[in-house]
Amino acid sequence: MGKYLMRFYEFNSTPTIKPIKPMNPKQYRLYSLKRNKDNAKKAYKAEKDRQTVSNAQQQIFKATH
């Protein structure tokens, strides 16, 4: 149990977490545009993959029937 206790001087050497400042409106607009771009890219890739799988399933169905 003793090996998990921290001494008072050990707290001083641990890194502190710095607070993040809130974004101003210009920064938030750029952040949201980037986030929307990334989400649109993921949605596009997911839809393209879904259509590829669907077409492959149709081809397999046509070949077997």
PDB file of N, CA and C in Angstrom:
ATOM      1  N   MET A   1       0.818  -1.184   0.000  1.00  0.00           N
ATOM      2  CA  MET A   1       0.000   0.000   0.000  1.00  0.00           C
ATOM      3  C   MET A   1       0.867   1.255   0.000  1.00  0.00           C
ATOM      4  N   GLY A   2       2.009   1.217   0.656  1.00  0.00           N
ATOM      5  CA  GLY A   2       2.878   2.365   0.772  1.00  0.00           C
ATOM      6  C   GLY A   2       3.464   2.819  -0.562  1.00  0.00           C
ATOM      7  N   LYS A   3       3.606   1.917  -1.517  1.00  0.00           N
ATOM      8  CA  LYS A   3       4.238   2.309  -2.772  1.00  0.00           C
ATOM      9  C   LYS A   3       3.329   3.164  -3.648  1.00  0.00           C
ATOM     10  N   TYR A   4       2.055   3.262  -3.354  1.00  0.00           N
ATOM     11  CA  TYR A   4       1.139   4.062  -4.151  1.00  0.00           C
ATOM     12  C   TYR A   4       0.898   5.443  -3.573  1.00  0.00           C
ATOM     13  N   LEU A   5       1.439   5.728  -2.388  1.00  0.00           N
ATOM     14  CA  LEU A   5       1.262   7.044  -1.778  1.00  0.00           C
ATOM     15  C   LEU A   5       2.281   8.012  -2.346  1.00  0.00           C
ATOM     16  N   MET A   6       1.851   9.243  -2.598  1.00  0.00           N
ATOM     17  CA  MET A   6       2.764  10.267  -3.098  1.00  0.00           C
ATOM     18  C   MET A   6       3.158  11.192  -1.957  1.00  0.00           C
ATOM     19  N   ARG A   7       4.388  11.552  -1.947  1.00  0.00           N
ATOM     20  CA  ARG A   7       4.863  12.517  -0.971  1.00  0.00           C
ATOM     21  C   ARG A   7       4.490  13.924  -1.447  1.00  0.00           C
ATOM     22  N   PHE A   8       4.484  14.865  -0.534  1.00  0.00           N
ATOM     23  CA  PHE A   8       4.093  16.230  -0.885  1.00  0.00           C
ATOM     24  C   PHE A   8       4.991  16.806  -1.971  1.00  0.00           C
ATOM     25  N   TYR A   9       6.304  16.562  -1.904  1.00  0.00           N
ATOM     26  CA  TYR A   9       7.221  17.139  -2.894  1.00  0.00           C
ATOM     27  C   TYR A   9       7.021  16.524  -4.279  1.00  0.00           C
ATOM     28  N   GLU A  10       6.416  15.339  -4.371  1.00  0.00           N
ATOM     29  CA  GLU A  10       6.181  14.711  -5.679  1.00  0.00           C
ATOM     30  C   GLU A  10       5.062  15.412  -6.446  1.00  0.00           C
ATOM     31  N   PHE A  11       4.138  16.048  -5.757  1.00  0.00           N
ATOM     32  CA  PHE A  11       3.069  16.760  -6.446  1.00  0.00           C
ATOM     33  C   PHE A  11       3.609  17.943  -7.235  1.00  0.00           C
ATOM     34  N   ASN A  12       4.695  18.534  -6.754  1.00  0.00           N
ATOM     35  CA  ASN A  12       5.283  19.681  -7.425  1.00  0.00           C
ATOM     36  C   ASN A  12       5.900  19.280  -8.760  1.00  0.00           C
ATOM     37  N   SER A  13       6.376  18.066  -8.905  1.00  0.00           N
ATOM     38  CA  SER A  13       7.042  17.643 -10.126  1.00  0.00           C
ATOM     39  C   SER A  13       6.072  17.088 -11.176  1.00  0.00           C
ATOM     40  N   THR A  14       4.817  16.856 -10.812  1.00  0.00           N
ATOM     41  CA  THR A  14       3.855  16.338 -11.788  1.00  0.00           C
ATOM     42  C   THR A  14       3.445  17.454 -12.727  1.00  0.00           C
ATOM     43  N   PRO A  15       3.288  17.160 -14.015  1.00  0.00           N
ATOM     44  CA  PRO A  15       2.911  18.208 -14.960  1.00  0.00           C
ATOM     45  C   PRO A  15       1.478  18.688 -14.694  1.00  0.00           C
ATOM     46  N   THR A  16       1.280  19.964 -14.864  1.00  0.00           N
ATOM     47  CA  THR A  16      -0.058  20.519 -14.661  1.00  0.00           C
ATOM     48  C   THR A  16      -0.776  20.617 -15.984  1.00  0.00           C
ATOM     49  N   ILE A  17      -2.073  20.532 -15.934  1.00  0.00           N
ATOM     50  CA  ILE A  17      -2.893  20.651 -17.136  1.00  0.00           C
ATOM     51  C   ILE A  17      -3.284  22.113 -17.290  1.00  0.00           C
ATOM     52  N   LYS A  18      -2.933  22.679 -18.424  1.00  0.00           N
ATOM     53  CA  LYS A  18      -3.238  24.079 -18.657  1.00  0.00           C
ATOM     54  C   LYS A  18      -4.647  24.197 -19.238  1.00  0.00           C
ATOM     55  N   PRO A  19      -5.413  25.150 -18.771  1.00  0.00           N
ATOM     56  CA  PRO A  19      -6.763  25.315 -19.320  1.00  0.00           C
ATOM     57  C   PRO A  19      -6.709  25.820 -20.760  1.00  0.00           C
ATOM     58  N   ILE A  20      -7.671  25.416 -21.541  1.00  0.00           N
ATOM     59  CA  ILE A  20      -7.764  25.845 -22.934  1.00  0.00           C
ATOM     60  C   ILE A  20      -8.625  27.103 -22.978  1.00  0.00           C
ATOM     61  N   LYS A  21      -8.119  28.124 -23.627  1.00  0.00           N
ATOM     62  CA  LYS A  21      -8.870  29.369 -23.729  1.00  0.00           C
ATOM     63  C   LYS A  21     -10.033  29.180 -24.697  1.00  0.00           C
ATOM     64  N   PRO A  22     -11.159  29.816 -24.445  1.00  0.00           N
ATOM     65  CA  PRO A  22     -12.264  29.713 -25.391  1.00  0.00           C
ATOM     66  C   PRO A  22     -11.905  30.385 -26.712  1.00  0.00           C
ATOM     67  N   MET A  23     -12.470  29.866 -27.779  1.00  0.00           N
ATOM     68  CA  MET A  23     -12.173  30.407 -29.105  1.00  0.00           C
ATOM     69  C   MET A  23     -12.981  31.682 -29.324  1.00  0.00           C
ATOM     70  N   ASN A  24     -12.392  32.577 -30.115  1.00  0.00           N
ATOM     71  CA  ASN A  24     -13.164  33.744 -30.505  1.00  0.00           C
ATOM     72  C   ASN A  24     -14.026  33.347 -31.712  1.00  0.00           C
ATOM     73  N   PRO A  25     -14.980  34.158 -32.125  1.00  0.00           N
ATOM     74  CA  PRO A  25     -15.888  33.762 -33.216  1.00  0.00           C
ATOM     75  C   PRO A  25     -15.188  33.380 -34.520  1.00  0.00           C
ATOM     76  N   LYS A  26     -14.115  34.077 -34.867  1.00  0.00           N
ATOM     77  CA  LYS A  26     -13.398  33.749 -36.111  1.00  0.00           C
ATOM     78  C   LYS A  26     -12.759  32.366 -36.019  1.00  0.00           C
ATOM     79  N   GLN A  27     -12.121  32.095 -34.872  1.00  0.00           N
ATOM     80  CA  GLN A  27     -11.484  30.794 -34.693  1.00  0.00           C
ATOM     81  C   GLN A  27     -12.516  29.681 -34.685  1.00  0.00           C
ATOM     82  N   TYR A  28     -13.657  29.913 -34.032  1.00  0.00           N
ATOM     83  CA  TYR A  28     -14.681  28.880 -33.966  1.00  0.00           C
ATOM     84  C   TYR A  28     -15.275  28.613 -35.340  1.00  0.00           C
ATOM     85  N   ARG A  29     -15.425  29.649 -36.150  1.00  0.00           N
ATOM     86  CA  ARG A  29     -15.955  29.452 -37.510  1.00  0.00           C
ATOM     87  C   ARG A  29     -15.015  28.557 -38.316  1.00  0.00           C
ATOM     88  N   LEU A  30     -13.720  28.831 -38.244  1.00  0.00           N
ATOM     89  CA  LEU A  30     -12.762  27.985 -38.967  1.00  0.00           C
ATOM     90  C   LEU A  30     -12.769  26.559 -38.431  1.00  0.00           C
ATOM     91  N   TYR A  31     -12.846  26.426 -37.110  1.00  0.00           N
ATOM     92  CA  TYR A  31     -12.884  25.101 -36.491  1.00  0.00           C
ATOM     93  C   TYR A  31     -14.116  24.325 -36.953  1.00  0.00           C
ATOM     94  N   SER A  32     -15.266  24.984 -36.984  1.00  0.00           N
ATOM     95  CA  SER A  32     -16.493  24.281 -37.373  1.00  0.00           C
ATOM     96  C   SER A  32     -16.484  23.937 -38.858  1.00  0.00           C
ATOM     97  N   LEU A  33     -15.934  24.813 -39.689  1.00  0.00           N
ATOM     98  CA  LEU A  33     -15.844  24.496 -41.120  1.00  0.00           C
ATOM     99  C   LEU A  33     -14.942  23.292 -41.356  1.00  0.00           C
ATOM    100  N   LYS A  34     -13.823  23.249 -40.644  1.00  0.00           N
ATOM    101  CA  LYS A  34     -12.911  22.112 -40.778  1.00  0.00           C
ATOM    102  C   LYS A  34     -13.573  20.833 -40.310  1.00  0.00           C
ATOM    103  N   ARG A  35     -14.282  20.906 -39.171  1.00  0.00           N
ATOM    104  CA  ARG A  35     -14.967  19.731 -38.641  1.00  0.00           C
ATOM    105  C   ARG A  35     -16.045  19.260 -39.612  1.00  0.00           C
ATOM    106  N   ASN A  36     -16.798  20.192 -40.197  1.00  0.00           N
ATOM    107  CA  ASN A  36     -17.823  19.810 -41.170  1.00  0.00           C
ATOM    108  C   ASN A  36     -17.203  19.175 -42.407  1.00  0.00           C
ATOM    109  N   LYS A  37     -16.053  19.706 -42.836  1.00  0.00           N
ATOM    110  CA  LYS A  37     -15.364  19.134 -43.998  1.00  0.00           C
ATOM    111  C   LYS A  37     -14.950  17.698 -43.711  1.00  0.00           C
ATOM    112  N   ASP A  38     -14.391  17.478 -42.530  1.00  0.00           N
ATOM    113  CA  ASP A  38     -13.943  16.134 -42.155  1.00  0.00           C
ATOM    114  C   ASP A  38     -15.129  15.173 -42.066  1.00  0.00           C
ATOM    115  N   ASN A  39     -16.242  15.625 -41.492  1.00  0.00           N
ATOM    116  CA  ASN A  39     -17.425  14.772 -41.384  1.00  0.00           C
ATOM    117  C   ASN A  39     -18.006  14.463 -42.761  1.00  0.00           C
ATOM    118  N   ALA A  40     -18.009  15.447 -43.663  1.00  0.00           N
ATOM    119  CA  ALA A  40     -18.512  15.221 -45.013  1.00  0.00           C
ATOM    120  C   ALA A  40     -17.630  14.222 -45.755  1.00  0.00           C
ATOM    121  N   LYS A  41     -16.324  14.314 -45.549  1.00  0.00           N
ATOM    122  CA  LYS A  41     -15.394  13.386 -46.194  1.00  0.00           C
ATOM    123  C   LYS A  41     -15.640  11.956 -45.718  1.00  0.00           C
ATOM    124  N   LYS A  42     -15.869  11.794 -44.407  1.00  0.00           N
ATOM    125  CA  LYS A  42     -16.147  10.461 -43.855  1.00  0.00           C
ATOM    126  C   LYS A  42     -17.467   9.919 -44.384  1.00  0.00           C
ATOM    127  N   ALA A  43     -18.486  10.788 -44.454  1.00  0.00           N
ATOM    128  CA  ALA A  43     -19.791  10.355 -44.951  1.00  0.00           C
ATOM    129  C   ALA A  43     -19.700   9.956 -46.425  1.00  0.00           C
ATOM    130  N   TYR A  44     -18.943  10.713 -47.221  1.00  0.00           N
ATOM    131  CA  TYR A  44     -18.757  10.396 -48.635  1.00  0.00           C
ATOM    132  C   TYR A  44     -18.089   9.033 -48.794  1.00  0.00           C
ATOM    133  N   LYS A  45     -17.026   8.791 -48.024  1.00  0.00           N
ATOM    134  CA  LYS A  45     -16.314   7.520 -48.114  1.00  0.00           C
ATOM    135  C   LYS A  45     -17.214   6.365 -47.690  1.00  0.00           C
ATOM    136  N   ALA A  46     -17.995   6.561 -46.628  1.00  0.00           N
ATOM    137  CA  ALA A  46     -18.886   5.504 -46.157  1.00  0.00           C
ATOM    138  C   ALA A  46     -19.941   5.176 -47.209  1.00  0.00           C
ATOM    139  N   GLU A  47     -20.510   6.200 -47.838  1.00  0.00           N
ATOM    140  CA  GLU A  47     -21.527   5.967 -48.870  1.00  0.00           C
ATOM    141  C   GLU A  47     -20.921   5.287 -50.090  1.00  0.00           C
ATOM    142  N   LYS A  48     -19.742   5.705 -50.477  1.00  0.00           N
ATOM    143  CA  LYS A  48     -19.084   5.086 -51.628  1.00  0.00           C
ATOM    144  C   LYS A  48     -18.782   3.609 -51.350  1.00  0.00           C
ATOM    145  N   ASP A  49     -18.299   3.312 -50.144  1.00  0.00           N
ATOM    146  CA  ASP A  49     -18.039   1.926 -49.759  1.00  0.00           C
ATOM    147  C   ASP A  49     -19.331   1.112 -49.724  1.00  0.00           C
ATOM    148  N   ARG A  50     -20.420   1.720 -49.217  1.00  0.00           N
ATOM    149  CA  ARG A  50     -21.703   1.023 -49.161  1.00  0.00           C
ATOM    150  C   ARG A  50     -22.187   0.676 -50.567  1.00  0.00           C
ATOM    151  N   GLN A  51     -22.048   1.624 -51.499  1.00  0.00           N
ATOM    152  CA  GLN A  51     -22.475   1.373 -52.873  1.00  0.00           C
ATOM    153  C   GLN A  51     -21.606   0.306 -53.535  1.00  0.00           C
ATOM    154  N   THR A  52     -20.316   0.293 -53.250  1.00  0.00           N
ATOM    155  CA  THR A  52     -19.425  -0.721 -53.811  1.00  0.00           C
ATOM    156  C   THR A  52     -19.824  -2.109 -53.329  1.00  0.00           C
ATOM    157  N   VAL A  53     -20.104  -2.224 -52.028  1.00  0.00           N
ATOM    158  CA  VAL A  53     -20.520  -3.517 -51.477  1.00  0.00           C
ATOM    159  C   VAL A  53     -21.856  -3.932 -52.075  1.00  0.00           C
ATOM    160  N   SER A  54     -22.777  -2.994 -52.210  1.00  0.00           N
ATOM    161  CA  SER A  54     -24.093  -3.298 -52.769  1.00  0.00           C
ATOM    162  C   SER A  54     -23.966  -3.797 -54.209  1.00  0.00           C
ATOM    163  N   ASN A  55     -23.139  -3.122 -55.004  1.00  0.00           N
ATOM    164  CA  ASN A  55     -22.947  -3.549 -56.397  1.00  0.00           C
ATOM    165  C   ASN A  55     -22.298  -4.931 -56.467  1.00  0.00           C
ATOM    166  N   ALA A  56     -21.351  -5.202 -55.594  1.00  0.00           N
ATOM    167  CA  ALA A  56     -20.702  -6.509 -55.571  1.00  0.00           C
ATOM    168  C   ALA A  56     -21.705  -7.592 -55.182  1.00  0.00           C
ATOM    169  N   GLN A  57     -22.574  -7.300 -54.223  1.00  0.00           N
ATOM    170  CA  GLN A  57     -23.596  -8.277 -53.826  1.00  0.00           C
ATOM    171  C   GLN A  57     -24.560  -8.554 -54.976  1.00  0.00           C
ATOM    172  N   GLN A  58     -24.921  -7.515 -55.725  1.00  0.00           N
ATOM    173  CA  GLN A  58     -25.808  -7.716 -56.876  1.00  0.00           C
ATOM    174  C   GLN A  58     -25.124  -8.573 -57.942  1.00  0.00           C
ATOM    175  N   GLN A  59     -23.855  -8.344 -58.179  1.00  0.00           N
ATOM    176  CA  GLN A  59     -23.117  -9.125 -59.172  1.00  0.00           C
ATOM    177  C   GLN A  59     -23.034 -10.587 -58.751  1.00  0.00           C
ATOM    178  N   ILE A  60     -22.813 -10.840 -57.460  1.00  0.00           N
ATOM    179  CA  ILE A  60     -22.758 -12.214 -56.967  1.00  0.00           C
ATOM    180  C   ILE A  60     -24.124 -12.868 -57.099  1.00  0.00           C
ATOM    181  N   PHE A  61     -25.185 -12.126 -56.801  1.00  0.00           N
ATOM    182  CA  PHE A  61     -26.533 -12.673 -56.921  1.00  0.00           C
ATOM    183  C   PHE A  61     -26.850 -13.029 -58.379  1.00  0.00           C
ATOM    184  N   LYS A  62     -26.472 -12.144 -59.320  1.00  0.00           N
ATOM    185  CA  LYS A  62     -26.725 -12.396 -60.747  1.00  0.00           C
ATOM    186  C   LYS A  62     -25.929 -13.601 -61.240  1.00  0.00           C
ATOM    187  N   ALA A  63     -24.718 -13.757 -60.732  1.00  0.00           N
ATOM    188  CA  ALA A  63     -23.864 -14.852 -61.182  1.00  0.00           C
ATOM    189  C   ALA A  63     -24.351 -16.192 -60.663  1.00  0.00           C
ATOM    190  N   THR A  64     -24.990 -16.209 -59.487  1.00  0.00           N
ATOM    191  CA  THR A  64     -25.424 -17.472 -58.908  1.00  0.00           C
ATOM    192  C   THR A  64     -26.846 -17.852 -59.303  1.00  0.00           C
ATOM    193  N   HIS A  65     -27.613 -16.904 -59.813  1.00  0.00           N
ATOM    194  CA  HIS A  65     -29.010 -17.243 -60.181  1.00  0.00           C
ATOM    195  C   HIS A  65     -29.233 -17.128 -61.649  1.00  0.00           C
TER     196      HIS A  65
END
